[in-house]
Amino acid sequence: MHVAVLGSGSWGTALTILLARNGHCVTLLGRNEEEIRDLRETRENHRYLSGFTIPENATFSMLGQDALDVEMTVVAVPSGAVRDIVSRIRGNHPLVVVAAKGLEAHSSKLMTEVVAEALPGAETGVLSGPNLAVEIAKGIPTVAVAAYRSREAAERVRDAFNCPSFRVSVSDDVVGVELAGALKNVLAIGGGMSDGLGFGDNTKGAFLSRGLMEMARIGSAMGARAETFLGPAGVGDLFATAVSRLSRNYRLGRALGEGRTLEQALAELGQVAEGVPTSEAVGQLARIHGVDLPVFMAVEAVLKGLVSPQKAVALLMERTVKMDDFIG
C-alpha cells in the first residue's frame, strides 16, 4: 500500500516507521525544508525522535510540492494545523486516517469533521489509543482502535497498521474514539499538575476517575457510546498520557503544578501540548450541549490564568458532590 503521512514531528515519524516496517511504501510530508533535507540525508529525525533509523521504503517530501496518488493518508500534525495542512495536499487521497488528537480551537469541531470539510470526497476516520510515539518506534506492545462509519474502511486501516507490537481493533463509534483521544490530553495536564503540587496517587486517581466520567458525559451528549470510554481509546489512552513522563501534556501540567507559568512550561516543552487549545474547545462544547464538566473547567481556568493550580484543587474539593457525578 502507498501511504502518505502528514507531519514530520515525533508522532508522524513514529507512524512512518511503523508503517514502513509493515512493508508499505510511505511518503512522509513536512513543512520545514531543512528537516526534510536532514531526513533524506540521515534517515533519522534528530529533532523530534532521535535514535531510530527510518526504513528505506520511506521517502520524504515537502508538503504541497508534488501531487500524490496514495491509497491511505495519515494526518499526524497538531490539531491547530490540520485544516491548513489537509487543504494544501495535492493528488488523490481516498482514505484518510486522523491520528491528530485534539479539537479545532475556534469551532470545537472534531478533526474528522475538519478533514471532511477540506477533503469532502475522502472516507475519513480516526486511529487512537495508548500510543506514545517513542514506545511505538521502539516496538513496545500496545493497541489502538480504528473507527470508521464503514466497517470495510476500518478493516483496511486495521490491516495496514497491524503488527505483533501494534494490534488494532475496529469500531464504528467515530465520535467516541476521537473525543476520548482529544479530551484525555486535558486530563493529562491535570494529572501532571497533581503530581507537580506534590499530591499522592489517591488524589490523581480521584481526579482522573471524575474526569473520565465527564468525558463519557459529554460523549453521550454528542452521540458517542459510553463503553468506548472504557476501552483503549478512553481509559487506555488516558492512563498512558496522564502518568507517563513521555507525555507532553503530563510534563506541561507537572511544570504548572511546580510553579511555572504556562508560557514557561510551553517554552520548556518545546513542542505542542494538545491539551491547551483543546481545554478551551471542550469548554465551548460543554456550553453548547449544556453539560456540567467541573474537572475540565478547573483545568481550563488554570490554563487561562484565572486561578492557581492550588485554588483549582480547593474548588473541586469544596464542590458539593452529587450522585450524577459518578453515574453519568
Coordinates of C-alpha atoms in Angstrom, one line a residue:
M1 CA 0.0 0.0 0.0
H2 CA 1.2 3.5 -0.8
V3 CA 0.7 5.7 2.3
A4 CA 1.2 9.5 2.8
V5 CA 1.9 10.6 6.4
L6 CA 1.3 14.3 7.0
G7 CA 3.6 15.6 9.8
S8 CA 7.3 15.2 10.4
G9 CA 7.1 15.6 14.2
S10 CA 7.6 12.7 16.7
W11 CA 4.1 11.3 16.1
G12 CA 4.3 11.4 12.3
T13 CA 7.8 9.9 12.3
A14 CA 6.8 7.1 14.6
L15 CA 3.8 6.2 12.4
T16 CA 6.0 6.4 9.3
I17 CA 8.5 3.9 11.0
L18 CA 5.6 1.6 11.9
L19 CA 4.0 1.6 8.5
A20 CA 7.3 1.2 6.7
R21 CA 8.3 -1.7 8.9
N22 CA 5.0 -3.3 7.9
G23 CA 6.2 -3.2 4.3
H24 CA 4.2 -0.2 3.0
C25 CA 5.6 2.4 0.7
V26 CA 5.4 5.6 2.8
T27 CA 5.9 9.2 1.9
L28 CA 6.4 11.5 4.9
L29 CA 5.3 15.1 4.1
G30 CA 6.7 18.0 6.2
R31 CA 6.7 21.8 6.1
N32 CA 10.3 22.5 7.1
E33 CA 12.7 22.2 4.2
E34 CA 15.7 21.8 6.5
E35 CA 14.1 19.0 8.4
I36 CA 13.1 17.2 5.2
R37 CA 16.7 17.5 3.9
D38 CA 18.1 16.1 7.1
L39 CA 15.6 13.2 7.0
R40 CA 16.7 12.4 3.4
E41 CA 20.4 12.5 4.3
T42 CA 20.4 10.7 7.6
R43 CA 17.1 8.7 7.7
E44 CA 16.7 9.9 11.3
N45 CA 14.5 12.6 12.9
H46 CA 17.2 14.1 15.1
R47 CA 15.0 16.9 16.4
Y48 CA 11.8 15.0 17.4
L49 CA 12.6 11.3 17.5
S50 CA 16.3 10.7 17.6
G51 CA 17.9 7.2 17.8
F52 CA 15.6 5.5 15.3
T53 CA 16.5 4.7 11.7
I54 CA 13.6 5.1 9.2
P55 CA 13.4 2.2 6.8
E56 CA 14.4 2.5 3.2
N57 CA 10.9 2.1 1.9
A58 CA 10.0 5.6 3.3
T59 CA 10.7 8.7 1.3
F60 CA 10.4 12.4 2.3
S61 CA 8.9 15.4 0.6
M62 CA 7.7 18.9 1.1
L63 CA 4.0 19.4 1.7
G64 CA 2.2 20.6 -1.4
Q65 CA 5.3 20.2 -3.6
D66 CA 4.1 17.2 -5.6
A67 CA 0.7 15.6 -6.3
L68 CA 0.4 12.2 -4.7
D69 CA -2.0 9.5 -5.6
V70 CA -2.0 7.3 -2.5
E71 CA -4.3 4.6 -1.1
M72 CA -4.2 6.0 2.5
T73 CA -3.3 9.3 4.1
V74 CA -2.4 9.7 7.8
V75 CA -2.9 13.1 9.4
A76 CA -0.3 13.4 12.2
V77 CA 0.0 17.1 12.7
P78 CA -1.1 19.2 15.7
S79 CA -4.9 19.8 15.7
G80 CA -4.4 23.6 15.1
A81 CA -2.7 22.9 11.8
V82 CA -5.0 20.2 10.4
R83 CA -7.3 22.4 8.4
D84 CA -4.4 24.2 6.7
I85 CA -2.3 21.2 6.1
V86 CA -5.0 19.0 4.7
S87 CA -6.2 21.8 2.4
R88 CA -2.7 22.0 0.9
I89 CA -2.2 18.4 -0.1
R90 CA -2.5 17.5 -3.8
G91 CA -3.4 14.4 -5.6
N92 CA -5.8 11.6 -4.8
H93 CA -6.5 10.8 -1.1
P94 CA -9.5 8.4 -0.9
L95 CA -8.9 7.1 2.6
V96 CA -7.9 9.4 5.5
V97 CA -6.7 8.3 8.9
V98 CA -6.9 11.1 11.5
A99 CA -4.2 10.5 14.1
A100 CA -4.2 14.0 15.4
K101 CA -5.7 14.2 18.9
G102 CA -7.5 17.4 19.6
L103 CA -10.4 19.7 18.8
E104 CA -10.3 22.8 16.5
A105 CA -9.9 25.7 18.9
H106 CA -12.3 28.3 17.4
S107 CA -15.0 25.9 16.2
S108 CA -14.7 23.0 18.7
K109 CA -15.1 20.6 15.8
L110 CA -13.7 17.1 15.8
M111 CA -10.7 16.6 13.5
T112 CA -12.7 14.2 11.3
E113 CA -15.2 17.0 10.7
V114 CA -12.4 19.4 9.8
V115 CA -10.8 16.9 7.4
A116 CA -14.2 16.1 5.8
E117 CA -14.7 19.8 5.0
A118 CA -11.2 20.0 3.5
L119 CA -11.5 16.7 1.6
P120 CA -15.2 16.0 1.1
G121 CA -14.6 13.1 -1.2
A122 CA -12.5 11.1 1.2
E123 CA -13.5 8.3 3.6
T124 CA -12.4 9.8 6.9
G125 CA -12.0 8.1 10.3
V126 CA -9.7 8.0 13.3
L127 CA -7.0 5.9 14.8
S128 CA -6.5 6.3 18.6
G129 CA -5.3 4.5 21.7
P130 CA -2.4 4.4 24.2
N131 CA 0.2 5.3 21.7
L132 CA 3.2 7.2 22.9
A133 CA 5.5 7.9 19.9
V134 CA 8.8 6.8 21.4
E135 CA 7.3 3.4 22.5
I136 CA 5.8 2.9 19.0
A137 CA 9.2 3.4 17.5
K138 CA 10.8 1.0 20.0
G139 CA 8.2 -1.7 19.1
I140 CA 6.8 -1.9 22.6
P141 CA 3.5 -3.7 22.5
T142 CA 0.3 -1.7 22.5
V143 CA -3.2 -1.5 20.9
A144 CA -5.3 1.1 19.0
V145 CA -8.8 1.5 17.7
A146 CA -9.7 2.3 14.1
A147 CA -13.1 4.0 13.9
Y148 CA -15.0 4.5 10.7
R149 CA -18.6 4.5 9.8
S150 CA -17.8 1.9 7.1
R151 CA -16.5 -1.4 8.5
E152 CA -14.6 -2.0 5.3
A153 CA -12.7 1.2 5.7
A154 CA -11.9 0.4 9.4
E155 CA -10.6 -3.0 8.4
R156 CA -8.4 -1.6 5.7
V157 CA -6.8 0.7 8.2
R158 CA -6.6 -2.1 10.8
D159 CA -4.8 -4.3 8.3
A160 CA -2.3 -1.6 7.3
F161 CA -1.2 -0.9 10.9
N162 CA -1.5 -4.3 12.5
C163 CA 1.8 -6.0 13.5
P164 CA 2.9 -8.1 16.5
S165 CA 3.6 -5.0 18.6
F166 CA 0.6 -2.8 17.4
R167 CA -2.8 -4.5 17.4
V168 CA -5.7 -2.6 16.0
S169 CA -9.4 -3.3 16.7
V170 CA -12.3 -1.7 14.7
S171 CA -15.2 0.4 15.8
D172 CA -18.0 2.5 14.2
D173 CA -18.1 5.0 17.1
V174 CA -16.1 7.7 15.4
V175 CA -17.2 10.4 17.8
G176 CA -16.5 8.4 20.9
V177 CA -13.0 7.3 19.8
E178 CA -12.0 10.7 18.6
L179 CA -13.4 12.6 21.6
A180 CA -11.7 10.3 24.0
G181 CA -8.3 10.9 22.3
A182 CA -8.8 14.6 22.4
L183 CA -10.1 15.1 25.9
K184 CA -7.6 12.8 27.7
N185 CA -4.9 15.4 26.9
V186 CA -6.7 17.9 29.1
L187 CA -7.0 15.4 31.9
A188 CA -3.3 14.5 31.5
I189 CA -2.4 18.2 32.1
G190 CA -4.5 18.0 35.3
G191 CA -2.8 14.7 36.3
G192 CA 0.6 16.3 35.8
M193 CA -0.5 19.3 37.9
S194 CA -1.5 17.0 40.7
D195 CA 2.0 15.4 40.8
G196 CA 3.7 18.8 40.5
L197 CA 1.8 20.0 43.5
G198 CA 3.1 17.1 45.5
F199 CA -0.2 15.2 45.9
G200 CA -0.4 11.5 46.0
D201 CA -1.8 8.7 43.8
N202 CA -5.1 8.9 45.7
T203 CA -5.5 12.5 44.5
K204 CA -4.7 11.8 40.9
G205 CA -6.8 8.7 40.9
A206 CA -9.8 10.7 42.1
F207 CA -9.2 13.5 39.6
L208 CA -8.8 11.1 36.6
S209 CA -11.8 9.0 37.5
R210 CA -14.1 12.1 37.8
G211 CA -12.6 13.4 34.6
L212 CA -13.3 10.1 32.8
M213 CA -17.0 10.3 33.9
E214 CA -17.1 13.8 32.4
M215 CA -15.6 12.5 29.2
A216 CA -18.4 9.9 28.9
R217 CA -21.0 12.5 29.8
I218 CA -20.1 14.9 27.0
G219 CA -19.6 12.0 24.7
S220 CA -23.1 10.7 25.4
A221 CA -24.5 14.2 24.7
M222 CA -22.7 14.1 21.3
G223 CA -23.9 10.7 20.4
A224 CA -21.0 8.5 21.4
R225 CA -21.3 5.2 23.3
A226 CA -20.3 5.1 27.0
E227 CA -18.4 1.8 26.6
T228 CA -16.0 3.5 24.1
F229 CA -14.5 5.5 27.0
L230 CA -13.8 2.3 28.9
G231 CA -11.7 0.8 26.2
P232 CA -8.2 1.5 24.7
A233 CA -9.2 4.9 23.2
G234 CA -10.6 6.0 26.6
V235 CA -9.2 4.5 29.8
G236 CA -6.1 3.1 28.0
D237 CA -5.0 6.3 26.4
L238 CA -5.9 8.4 29.5
F239 CA -3.7 6.2 31.7
A240 CA -0.8 6.3 29.3
T241 CA -0.9 10.0 28.9
A242 CA -1.7 11.1 32.4
V243 CA 1.1 9.1 34.2
S244 CA 4.0 9.0 31.7
R245 CA 6.8 11.4 31.6
L246 CA 6.9 10.7 27.9
S247 CA 3.6 12.6 27.6
R248 CA 3.9 16.2 26.7
N249 CA 0.6 17.1 28.3
Y250 CA 1.7 15.4 31.6
R251 CA 5.0 17.3 31.6
L252 CA 3.3 20.6 30.9
G253 CA 0.9 20.0 33.8
R254 CA 3.6 19.0 36.1
A255 CA 5.6 22.2 35.3
L256 CA 2.4 24.2 36.1
G257 CA 2.0 22.4 39.4
E258 CA 5.6 23.1 40.3
G259 CA 5.0 26.8 39.8
R260 CA 5.9 27.7 36.2
T261 CA 3.7 29.9 34.2
L262 CA 2.0 28.5 31.1
E263 CA 4.5 30.4 28.9
Q264 CA 7.5 29.0 30.8
A265 CA 6.1 25.5 30.7
L266 CA 5.5 25.6 27.0
A267 CA 9.0 27.0 26.4
E268 CA 10.5 24.1 28.4
L269 CA 8.4 21.6 26.4
G270 CA 9.4 23.0 23.0
Q271 CA 6.5 21.2 21.3
V272 CA 2.7 21.4 21.1
A273 CA 0.7 20.2 24.1
E274 CA -2.7 19.5 22.5
G275 CA -4.5 19.7 25.9
V276 CA -4.0 23.5 25.9
P277 CA -6.2 24.5 22.9
T278 CA -8.5 21.5 23.5
S279 CA -9.2 22.7 27.0
E280 CA -10.9 25.9 25.7
A281 CA -12.7 24.0 22.9
V282 CA -14.2 21.5 25.3
G283 CA -15.4 24.3 27.4
Q284 CA -17.3 25.6 24.4
L285 CA -18.7 22.1 23.8
A286 CA -19.9 21.9 27.4
R287 CA -21.8 25.1 27.0
I288 CA -23.3 24.1 23.6
H289 CA -24.6 20.8 24.9
G290 CA -25.5 22.0 28.4
V291 CA -23.2 19.5 30.2
D292 CA -21.6 20.1 33.5
L293 CA -17.8 19.4 33.3
P294 CA -16.2 20.8 36.6
V295 CA -12.9 18.9 36.2
F296 CA -12.4 20.2 32.7
M297 CA -13.4 23.7 33.7
A298 CA -10.9 23.6 36.5
V299 CA -8.1 22.8 34.1
E300 CA -9.2 25.5 31.7
A301 CA -9.3 28.1 34.5
V302 CA -5.7 27.3 35.4
L303 CA -4.5 27.4 31.8
K304 CA -6.2 30.8 31.3
G305 CA -4.6 32.1 34.5
L306 CA -7.9 32.6 36.2
V307 CA -7.0 30.5 39.3
S308 CA -3.8 28.9 40.6
P309 CA -3.5 25.0 40.5
Q310 CA -3.8 25.0 44.3
K311 CA -7.0 27.1 44.1
A312 CA -8.4 24.8 41.4
V313 CA -7.9 21.7 43.6
A314 CA -9.5 23.5 46.5
L315 CA -12.6 24.5 44.4
L316 CA -13.0 20.9 43.3
M317 CA -12.8 19.5 46.8
E318 CA -15.2 22.1 48.1
R319 CA -17.8 21.4 45.4
T320 CA -20.9 19.5 46.5
V321 CA -20.6 16.0 45.1
K322 CA -23.8 14.7 43.5
M323 CA -24.5 11.1 42.6
D324 CA -24.8 12.2 39.0
D325 CA -21.0 12.9 39.1
F326 CA -20.4 9.2 39.3
I327 CA -23.2 7.6 37.3
G328 CA -23.2 10.0 34.4

